[in-house]
Coordinates of C-alpha atoms in Angstrom, one line a residue:
M1 CA 58.2 2.5 12.4
R2 CA 56.8 -1.3 11.8
L3 CA 54.9 -1.0 14.9
R4 CA 53.2 2.3 13.9
K5 CA 52.3 0.8 10.5
F6 CA 51.0 -2.0 12.2
V7 CA 48.8 -0.2 14.7
T8 CA 47.6 2.1 11.8
L9 CA 46.7 -0.7 9.9
L10 CA 45.1 -2.6 12.8
L11 CA 42.8 0.5 13.5
V12 CA 42.0 0.3 9.9
L13 CA 40.6 -3.0 10.0
L14 CA 38.9 -2.4 13.2
T15 CA 37.1 0.6 11.8
T16 CA 36.1 -1.2 8.5
A17 CA 34.9 -4.1 10.8
M18 CA 32.6 -2.0 12.8
L19 CA 31.1 -0.1 9.8
F20 CA 30.5 -3.5 8.1
A21 CA 29.1 -4.7 11.5
G22 CA 26.8 -1.5 11.4
C23 CA 25.7 -2.3 7.9
D24 CA 24.5 -5.8 9.0
S25 CA 22.8 -4.8 12.0
A26 CA 20.6 -2.4 9.9
R27 CA 20.2 -4.9 7.2
D28 CA 19.5 -8.0 9.7
S29 CA 16.8 -5.9 11.6
G30 CA 14.5 -6.2 8.6
A31 CA 13.3 -2.8 9.1
D32 CA 12.8 -0.5 6.1
A33 CA 14.1 2.5 7.7
V34 CA 16.9 2.6 10.3
L35 CA 17.0 6.1 12.0
G36 CA 20.0 7.1 14.2
S37 CA 22.6 4.9 15.5
G38 CA 22.6 4.7 19.2
G39 CA 22.7 1.8 21.7
K40 CA 18.8 1.9 22.7
I41 CA 16.4 0.7 19.9
L42 CA 12.7 1.4 19.4
R43 CA 11.2 -0.7 16.8
I44 CA 8.0 0.8 15.1
V45 CA 5.6 -1.3 12.9
S46 CA 3.9 1.5 10.9
G47 CA 1.5 2.8 8.0
S48 CA 3.7 3.9 4.7
E49 CA 2.1 7.4 5.1
N50 CA 4.6 8.1 7.8
R51 CA 7.8 7.8 5.5
E52 CA 7.4 11.4 5.1
L53 CA 8.1 12.0 8.9
E54 CA 11.4 10.2 8.8
P55 CA 13.7 13.5 8.8
I56 CA 11.6 14.3 12.2
L57 CA 12.3 11.2 13.7
E58 CA 15.7 11.3 12.6
D59 CA 16.3 14.3 14.4
F60 CA 14.9 12.9 17.7
A61 CA 17.3 9.6 17.3
K62 CA 20.3 11.7 16.5
S63 CA 19.6 14.2 19.7
E64 CA 18.7 11.3 22.1
G65 CA 21.5 8.9 20.7
V66 CA 18.9 6.2 20.1
R67 CA 18.0 4.2 17.0
I68 CA 14.6 4.0 15.7
E69 CA 13.8 1.3 13.3
M70 CA 10.5 1.7 11.2
T71 CA 8.8 -1.2 9.1
Y72 CA 5.9 -0.1 6.9
Q73 CA 3.1 -2.5 6.4
G74 CA -0.6 -2.0 5.4
S75 CA -3.4 -1.5 7.9
L76 CA -4.8 -5.0 7.8
D77 CA -1.5 -6.4 8.2
I78 CA -0.5 -4.4 11.3
M79 CA -4.2 -5.3 12.7
R80 CA -3.3 -9.2 12.1
L81 CA -0.1 -8.5 13.8
L82 CA -1.6 -7.4 16.7
E83 CA -3.9 -10.4 17.0
G84 CA -0.8 -12.6 17.5
E85 CA 0.6 -13.9 20.8
E86 CA 3.7 -12.0 20.1
L87 CA 5.1 -8.9 18.4
P88 CA 8.6 -8.1 17.4
Y89 CA 7.8 -4.2 17.8
D90 CA 7.9 -2.0 20.6
A91 CA 5.3 0.5 19.4
V92 CA 2.4 0.5 16.5
W93 CA 1.5 3.8 14.4
P94 CA -1.4 2.5 12.1
A95 CA -3.0 5.5 10.3
S96 CA -6.2 5.2 11.9
S97 CA -7.4 4.2 15.4
L98 CA -9.9 1.9 13.4
W99 CA -7.2 -0.7 13.2
L100 CA -6.5 -0.7 16.9
D101 CA -10.1 -0.8 17.7
A102 CA -10.8 -3.6 15.2
A103 CA -7.8 -6.1 16.3
D104 CA -9.0 -8.7 18.8
T105 CA -5.6 -8.3 20.6
P106 CA -4.1 -10.2 23.6
L107 CA -1.2 -7.7 23.8
N108 CA -1.1 -4.6 26.4
L109 CA -1.2 -1.6 24.1
K110 CA -0.5 1.7 26.3
H111 CA -0.3 5.3 25.7
A112 CA -2.0 5.7 22.6
E113 CA -2.1 9.1 21.4
S114 CA -3.1 10.7 18.0
I115 CA 0.1 12.2 16.5
S116 CA -1.7 14.1 13.5
I117 CA -4.9 14.1 11.4
T118 CA -5.6 14.1 7.8
P119 CA -8.7 13.7 6.0
V120 CA -9.1 11.1 2.8
V121 CA -10.0 13.3 -0.1
F122 CA -10.3 13.1 -4.0
G123 CA -7.5 15.0 -5.8
I124 CA -8.9 15.7 -9.6
R125 CA -6.7 17.3 -12.3
Q126 CA -7.6 21.0 -11.9
S127 CA -8.7 21.3 -15.4
L128 CA -11.1 18.1 -15.0
A129 CA -12.5 19.8 -11.6
E130 CA -13.4 22.6 -13.2
E131 CA -15.0 21.0 -16.5
L132 CA -17.0 18.9 -13.9
G133 CA -18.1 21.9 -12.0
F134 CA -16.2 20.9 -8.8
V135 CA -14.3 23.9 -7.8
G136 CA -15.3 26.5 -5.3
R137 CA -18.2 24.4 -3.8
E138 CA -19.2 21.7 -1.6
V139 CA -19.1 18.2 -3.3
T140 CA -21.2 15.2 -2.1
V141 CA -20.3 11.6 -3.0
G142 CA -23.6 11.5 -5.4
D143 CA -21.9 14.7 -7.3
L144 CA -18.9 12.6 -7.8
L145 CA -20.9 9.6 -8.9
Q146 CA -22.4 11.2 -11.7
P147 CA -19.3 11.8 -13.7
I148 CA -18.0 8.3 -12.8
R149 CA -21.2 6.7 -14.1
S150 CA -20.5 8.6 -17.4
G151 CA -16.8 7.7 -17.8
E152 CA -15.6 11.4 -17.3
L153 CA -14.2 10.7 -14.0
K154 CA -11.5 7.7 -13.4
F155 CA -9.4 7.6 -10.2
C156 CA -6.7 5.6 -8.5
M157 CA -7.2 4.3 -5.0
T158 CA -5.7 2.1 -2.6
S159 CA -7.5 -1.4 -1.9
A160 CA -9.8 -1.2 0.9
T161 CA -9.0 -4.4 2.1
Q162 CA -5.2 -3.7 2.3
S163 CA -5.0 0.2 3.0
N164 CA -6.2 2.5 5.3
S165 CA -6.9 5.3 2.9
G166 CA -8.8 2.8 0.6
A167 CA -10.6 1.5 3.6
S168 CA -11.5 4.9 5.1
A169 CA -12.7 6.3 1.7
Y170 CA -14.9 2.9 1.2
I171 CA -16.3 3.5 4.7
G172 CA -17.4 7.0 3.7
F173 CA -18.9 6.0 0.4
L174 CA -21.1 3.2 2.3
Y175 CA -22.1 5.9 4.8
A176 CA -23.0 8.8 2.1
L177 CA -24.9 6.4 -0.3
L178 CA -26.8 4.8 2.9
G179 CA -27.8 8.5 3.7
N180 CA -25.5 8.7 6.5
P181 CA -27.0 6.6 9.1
E182 CA -26.2 7.2 13.0
S183 CA -24.3 3.7 12.8
L184 CA -23.7 1.2 9.9
T185 CA -25.4 -2.1 10.3
S186 CA -25.3 -5.6 8.8
A187 CA -28.9 -5.0 7.4
D188 CA -27.7 -1.5 5.8
L189 CA -25.1 -3.6 3.6
E190 CA -27.5 -6.0 2.2
G191 CA -29.7 -3.5 0.0
E192 CA -29.8 -3.7 -3.5
S193 CA -29.7 -0.1 -4.2
L194 CA -26.4 0.0 -2.1
R195 CA -25.0 -2.9 -4.3
T196 CA -25.5 -1.3 -7.5
Q197 CA -24.5 2.2 -6.5
M198 CA -21.0 0.9 -4.8
T199 CA -20.6 -1.1 -7.9
E200 CA -21.0 1.8 -10.0
L201 CA -18.8 4.1 -8.1
L202 CA -15.8 1.6 -7.7
S203 CA -15.8 0.9 -11.6
G204 CA -14.4 4.3 -11.7
V205 CA -10.9 3.1 -10.4
D206 CA -8.5 2.4 -13.1
R207 CA -5.6 1.6 -10.9
S208 CA -5.1 0.1 -7.3
S209 CA -2.5 -0.2 -4.8
G210 CA -1.8 -1.6 -1.6
S211 CA -0.1 1.2 -0.2
S212 CA -1.2 4.9 0.2
D213 CA 2.5 6.1 -0.2
W214 CA 3.2 3.9 -3.3
L215 CA 0.0 5.2 -4.8
K216 CA 1.2 8.7 -4.8
D217 CA 4.6 7.6 -6.4
M218 CA 2.5 5.8 -9.2
F219 CA 0.5 8.5 -9.7
L220 CA 3.2 11.0 -10.3
Q221 CA 4.9 8.6 -12.9
G222 CA 1.7 7.8 -14.8
D223 CA -1.0 9.8 -16.6
F224 CA -4.1 9.6 -14.3
D225 CA -7.1 12.2 -13.7
A226 CA -7.7 11.6 -10.1
M227 CA -6.5 9.6 -7.1
V228 CA -8.5 9.2 -3.6
N229 CA -5.7 9.5 -0.9
Y230 CA -4.8 11.4 2.1
E231 CA -5.0 15.3 2.1
C232 CA -1.1 15.3 3.1
L233 CA -0.1 13.0 0.3
V234 CA -2.2 15.0 -2.3
I235 CA -0.4 18.3 -1.0
Q236 CA 3.0 16.5 -1.6
A237 CA 1.8 15.1 -5.2
N238 CA 1.0 18.7 -6.1
Q239 CA 4.5 20.0 -4.7
E240 CA 6.2 17.6 -7.0
L241 CA 3.8 18.2 -9.9
G242 CA 4.5 21.8 -9.7
A243 CA 8.5 21.2 -9.5
Q244 CA 7.9 19.5 -12.6
G245 CA 5.9 22.1 -14.5
R246 CA 2.6 19.5 -14.6
E247 CA -1.0 20.5 -13.6
P248 CA -2.0 20.4 -10.1
L249 CA -4.6 18.3 -8.4
Y250 CA -7.6 20.1 -7.0
V251 CA -8.6 18.8 -3.6
V252 CA -12.4 17.7 -3.1
Y253 CA -13.8 17.0 0.3
P254 CA -16.6 14.6 -0.2
T255 CA -18.9 16.3 2.4
D256 CA -21.2 13.6 3.3
G257 CA -18.5 10.9 3.3
L258 CA -15.4 12.6 4.6
T259 CA -13.2 10.2 6.8
I260 CA -10.3 11.0 8.7
A261 CA -6.8 9.2 9.7
D262 CA -5.9 10.1 13.2
S263 CA -2.6 8.4 13.1
P264 CA -2.2 7.0 16.6
L265 CA 1.0 6.1 18.2
A266 CA 0.6 3.1 20.8
Y267 CA 3.3 1.4 23.0
V268 CA 3.4 -2.4 23.2
D269 CA 4.1 -3.0 26.7
Q270 CA 6.4 -6.1 27.1
G271 CA 7.8 -5.2 30.6
D272 CA 10.7 -3.2 29.6
R273 CA 10.6 -0.1 31.6
E274 CA 13.4 1.4 30.0
K275 CA 12.0 1.0 26.6
E276 CA 8.6 2.6 27.8
E277 CA 10.6 5.7 29.0
L278 CA 12.1 6.0 25.3
F279 CA 8.9 5.7 23.9
L280 CA 7.2 8.2 26.0
K281 CA 9.9 10.7 25.4
L282 CA 9.5 10.2 21.6
Q283 CA 5.8 10.5 21.9
E284 CA 6.3 13.9 23.8
Y285 CA 8.5 15.3 21.1
L286 CA 6.2 14.4 18.5
L287 CA 3.2 16.2 20.5
S288 CA 5.4 19.2 21.3
A289 CA 4.6 22.6 19.7
D290 CA 7.8 22.8 17.6
T291 CA 7.4 19.4 16.4
Q292 CA 3.6 19.6 15.5
S293 CA 4.4 22.7 13.4
A294 CA 7.0 20.8 11.7
I295 CA 4.5 17.8 10.9
Q296 CA 2.0 20.6 9.6
R297 CA 4.7 21.5 7.2
T298 CA 4.3 18.0 5.4
G299 CA 0.3 18.5 5.0
R300 CA -0.8 17.0 8.3
R301 CA -3.2 18.9 10.9
S302 CA -2.5 19.1 14.4
S303 CA -6.3 19.6 15.2
Y304 CA -9.7 19.1 13.6
T305 CA -10.4 22.9 13.8
G306 CA -7.6 24.3 11.3
V307 CA -3.9 24.9 10.7
N308 CA -1.5 27.3 12.2
E309 CA -1.1 30.6 10.5
E310 CA 2.7 30.0 9.9
N311 CA 1.6 27.0 8.0
R312 CA -1.3 28.2 6.0
D313 CA 0.9 28.5 2.8
V314 CA 1.4 24.4 2.6
F315 CA -2.6 24.2 2.5
R316 CA -3.0 26.3 -0.6
E317 CA -6.6 27.4 -1.4
D318 CA -5.9 27.6 -5.2
W319 CA -5.6 23.9 -4.9
G320 CA -9.0 23.6 -3.4
L321 CA -7.6 23.0 0.1
Q322 CA -9.5 24.3 3.3
P323 CA -7.3 25.2 6.1
D324 CA -10.1 26.4 8.2
R325 CA -12.4 23.7 7.6
V326 CA -13.6 22.1 10.8
L327 CA -13.3 18.1 10.4
S328 CA -15.8 15.9 12.3
P329 CA -14.7 12.3 12.8
M330 CA -17.3 9.9 11.5
K331 CA -18.3 6.7 13.6
M332 CA -16.6 3.7 12.5
P333 CA -18.6 0.6 12.2
A334 CA -18.4 -2.3 14.8
Q335 CA -15.6 -4.9 14.1
Q336 CA -18.2 -7.6 12.8
V337 CA -19.8 -5.1 10.1
L338 CA -16.4 -3.6 9.1
F339 CA -15.4 -7.1 8.1
Q340 CA -18.8 -7.5 6.5
A341 CA -18.2 -4.5 4.6
L342 CA -14.8 -5.3 3.6
D343 CA -15.6 -9.0 2.6
L344 CA -18.4 -7.2 0.3
Y345 CA -15.8 -5.0 -1.1
Q346 CA -13.4 -7.8 -2.2
T347 CA -16.1 -10.2 -3.5
E348 CA -19.0 -8.2 -4.8
F349 CA -18.5 -4.4 -5.3
K350 CA -15.1 -3.7 -6.5
K351 CA -14.0 -3.9 -10.0
P352 CA -12.8 -7.5 -10.8
S353 CA -9.3 -8.3 -10.9
L354 CA -7.7 -9.9 -14.1
N355 CA -4.3 -11.7 -13.0
V356 CA -2.0 -13.3 -15.1
Y357 CA 0.7 -15.3 -13.1
C358 CA 3.8 -15.9 -14.8
L359 CA 5.5 -18.5 -12.8
D360 CA 9.0 -19.7 -13.1
Y361 CA 9.3 -23.5 -13.3
S362 CA 13.1 -23.3 -14.5
G363 CA 15.3 -26.1 -13.3
S364 CA 17.0 -23.9 -10.6
M365 CA 13.2 -24.0 -8.7
A366 CA 13.4 -27.7 -8.1
G367 CA 13.4 -28.4 -4.7
E368 CA 12.9 -25.8 -1.7
G369 CA 12.0 -23.0 -4.2
N370 CA 9.0 -24.9 -5.9
R371 CA 8.0 -26.1 -2.4
Q372 CA 7.6 -22.3 -1.7
L373 CA 5.9 -21.3 -4.7
E374 CA 3.3 -24.2 -4.2
A375 CA 2.7 -23.1 -0.7
A376 CA 2.6 -19.2 -1.8
M377 CA -0.2 -19.9 -4.7
E378 CA -2.1 -22.0 -2.4
Q379 CA -2.6 -18.9 0.2
L380 CA -4.3 -17.3 -3.0
L381 CA -5.9 -19.8 -5.0
I382 CA -7.4 -21.8 -2.0
Q383 CA -10.2 -19.5 -1.0
S384 CA -10.3 -20.4 2.5
N385 CA -6.9 -19.3 2.9
A386 CA -7.0 -16.2 1.1
R387 CA -10.2 -15.0 2.9
E388 CA -8.0 -14.8 6.0
H389 CA -6.4 -11.7 4.3
F390 CA -9.4 -10.5 2.4
L391 CA -7.7 -11.5 -0.8
Q392 CA -10.4 -13.7 -1.9
A393 CA -11.5 -14.1 -5.7
S394 CA -15.0 -12.4 -6.7
S395 CA -17.5 -14.2 -8.6
R396 CA -16.4 -12.2 -11.9
E397 CA -12.5 -12.5 -11.4
V398 CA -10.3 -14.1 -13.8
N399 CA -7.2 -15.9 -12.9
I400 CA -4.8 -17.1 -15.8
L401 CA -1.6 -19.2 -14.9
I402 CA 1.3 -19.2 -17.6
P403 CA 4.1 -21.3 -16.1
F404 CA 7.5 -21.2 -17.9
S405 CA 11.0 -22.1 -18.2
G406 CA 12.8 -21.6 -21.4
E407 CA 9.6 -21.1 -22.9
P408 CA 5.7 -20.9 -21.7
M409 CA 4.0 -23.9 -21.0
E410 CA 0.5 -24.6 -21.1
V411 CA -2.0 -21.7 -20.2
C412 CA -4.5 -22.6 -17.7
T413 CA -7.7 -20.1 -17.0
A414 CA -10.1 -20.1 -14.2
Q415 CA -13.3 -17.9 -14.1
G416 CA -14.7 -16.7 -10.8
N417 CA -14.1 -18.2 -7.2
G418 CA -15.4 -21.7 -7.5
A419 CA -14.2 -25.2 -8.7
E420 CA -12.0 -23.6 -11.6
L421 CA -9.8 -21.8 -9.1
E422 CA -9.4 -25.0 -7.2
S423 CA -8.3 -27.0 -10.5
L424 CA -5.6 -23.9 -11.1
N425 CA -4.2 -24.8 -7.7
S426 CA -3.8 -28.2 -8.4
T427 CA -2.1 -27.4 -11.8
V428 CA 0.4 -25.5 -9.8
Q429 CA 1.1 -28.3 -7.3
D430 CA 1.6 -30.9 -10.2
L431 CA 4.0 -29.2 -12.5
E432 CA 7.9 -30.0 -12.3
P433 CA 10.4 -27.5 -12.5
G434 CA 13.2 -28.2 -15.3
G435 CA 14.9 -26.2 -18.2
G436 CA 15.9 -22.7 -18.7
T437 CA 14.3 -19.2 -17.9
D438 CA 12.6 -16.8 -20.3
M439 CA 10.4 -14.5 -18.4
Y440 CA 10.0 -12.1 -21.3
A441 CA 8.2 -14.8 -23.4
A442 CA 6.1 -15.8 -20.8
A443 CA 5.1 -11.9 -20.2
L444 CA 4.7 -11.6 -24.0
Q445 CA 2.3 -14.6 -23.7
G446 CA 0.5 -12.7 -20.7
L447 CA -0.2 -9.7 -23.1
E448 CA -1.6 -12.0 -25.8
E449 CA -4.1 -13.4 -23.4
L450 CA -5.0 -10.1 -22.1
K451 CA -6.3 -9.2 -25.9
N452 CA -9.1 -11.5 -25.3
Y453 CA -10.7 -9.3 -22.4
D454 CA -12.2 -5.7 -22.4
L455 CA -9.5 -4.4 -19.9
S456 CA -11.9 -1.5 -18.8
Q457 CA -14.1 -3.9 -17.0
Y458 CA -11.1 -5.3 -15.1
T459 CA -8.2 -4.3 -12.7
P460 CA -5.5 -6.1 -14.9
A461 CA -2.0 -7.1 -13.7
I462 CA 0.6 -9.5 -14.7
I463 CA 2.2 -11.1 -11.8
L464 CA 5.9 -12.4 -12.5
L465 CA 8.0 -14.5 -10.4
T466 CA 11.5 -15.5 -11.2
D467 CA 14.6 -17.1 -9.6
G468 CA 17.3 -16.2 -12.1
Q469 CA 18.7 -14.2 -14.7
S470 CA 16.2 -14.2 -17.8
E471 CA 17.1 -15.3 -21.4
G472 CA 15.2 -13.8 -24.1
S473 CA 14.4 -10.2 -25.3
Y474 CA 13.0 -7.1 -22.8
Q475 CA 12.6 -4.9 -26.2
A476 CA 10.4 -7.6 -27.5
F477 CA 8.1 -7.4 -24.7
A478 CA 8.4 -3.4 -24.5
D479 CA 7.5 -3.1 -28.2
A480 CA 4.4 -5.4 -27.6
Y481 CA 3.4 -3.5 -24.3
Q482 CA 3.1 -0.2 -26.1
E483 CA 1.4 -1.8 -29.0
L484 CA -1.3 -2.9 -26.5
G485 CA -2.0 0.6 -25.4
A486 CA -3.4 -0.2 -22.0
Q487 CA -2.0 0.5 -18.6
V488 CA -1.1 -2.9 -17.4
P489 CA 1.3 -3.1 -14.5
V490 CA 3.8 -6.0 -14.3
F491 CA 4.5 -6.6 -10.7
S492 CA 7.4 -8.8 -10.1
I493 CA 8.5 -10.8 -7.3
M494 CA 12.2 -11.6 -6.8
F495 CA 13.3 -15.0 -5.8
G496 CA 16.6 -16.6 -5.4
D497 CA 19.4 -15.1 -7.7
A498 CA 16.8 -13.2 -9.7
D499 CA 18.2 -10.2 -11.7
E500 CA 17.0 -7.3 -9.8
S501 CA 17.7 -5.0 -12.9
Q502 CA 15.8 -6.8 -15.2
L503 CA 12.7 -6.8 -12.9
E504 CA 13.3 -3.1 -12.1
D505 CA 13.2 -2.4 -15.9
L506 CA 9.8 -4.1 -16.4
A507 CA 8.4 -2.1 -13.3
E508 CA 9.4 1.2 -14.7
L509 CA 8.0 0.2 -18.0
T510 CA 4.7 -0.3 -16.6
N511 CA 4.6 1.8 -13.7
A512 CA 4.7 -1.1 -11.1
R513 CA 7.0 -2.3 -8.4
V514 CA 9.2 -5.3 -7.4
F515 CA 8.6 -7.5 -4.4
D516 CA 11.1 -9.3 -2.6
G517 CA 10.3 -12.9 -2.0
R518 CA 13.6 -14.1 -1.2
E519 CA 12.7 -14.1 2.6
D520 CA 8.7 -14.9 2.5
L521 CA 7.6 -15.9 -0.7
A522 CA 4.1 -16.2 0.5
G523 CA 4.1 -12.8 2.0
A524 CA 5.2 -11.4 -1.2
F525 CA 2.5 -12.8 -3.2
R526 CA -0.2 -11.8 -0.6
S527 CA 1.3 -8.4 -0.9
V528 CA 1.4 -8.1 -4.8
K529 CA -2.2 -9.4 -4.6
G530 CA -3.2 -6.6 -2.5
Y531 CA -2.3 -4.2 -5.2
N532 CA -4.8 -5.4 -7.6

């Protein structure tokens, strides 16, 4: 009897250990999603829009007895990864071939195939689209520019330097405003007329994002008139709006500036024949007729000439969708011209950022924490560093530093991208940690600083870093935020033993998000800056 009890107990302990080992394996992989649980592993770095395909990938993983680890990154980050000597992934799946072509990569990429296509469109609140006269007719970028100039049309859009949907929309705008040249050249980008019109067009952006998928979620949680995003994500947004009893978005295809994401999946050949066979099996599965039909059910297209009859109900024409529309790929600019265009977007064309950095200098940040903070801010404030990730400041940008411990310290402000910004970095490097933690008081001070600016002329954000549980009053901040009457996101970076629930409360209040800086603080700062 004792032996039986001992064996039973041993089996329970072994089972528990295996369960925890499985959890640790998933957690230690660093992946955003682990699909399946087999012995063979396929690691894929992908654009965030492919989160919607996880159920389809899960089916493959289970049927083949393998594990697929998905890590989601922005298009520029994927391109930068490809330019490194090594890549900790077996495959790459960016939103567009643009980023495979733009990467100057030493890696051996093979078997690249488009898995689906989706155009980048405007989704405009139905009643507003009707008021603007956009329903039931073709609309050009010039047509869209008119209500943007008058203030009748504001929209959300991802950053052109961080996300493919934003970059694609921006490239389409460039071609349209230049009269659709055969190819985009450096000389085309230098015209004063283009500068004026593009600045006017991008002045209509009232919230930005570094991720297409998160832009959709942000839109659903807020009160916005329109967004620029993939057709498939606008469809999904409409499905959720319908479930909530809210007004749908009407899809507008900018006819003279319509760009298309072709979702290429490519293998990174590192000499593992077994891994390559698994990749090819996954690719064959994704391109099969049944799976392509399932992918169409998510709002993506399988061809440039229309959608299958059984999926037409997804592409609802009363939402402005055109299931029979023939899509023509636009010629993408050469790498040098692309980078020049992205640089102009970041430094000249887009609405300037207004960043309020509330940085924790409490005693617990002493030592390694403070060293990481200094290194992270150096990546943003020193412009030669920021330029590597297209995060450099414009001449009109404003950066405000509010260091805090138990209370806010002296507020420092830098206008533009010159000496004042370098001086702000010197302040960061010179400050010493000490004292308690009250992030709410610092964030409140940030709201007071924002009152000195016409927020309609900026893309404002409060960027909060903390490594501990905050003293002070959340309610006092919430009351002051409501009184401000403006949509200012509070993006938080969690570090050390920070209370995630406190940060999530701020994110929910301000329609923002929390970034994890515990593994890579500099990377977290770069990510949050890409949302502004």
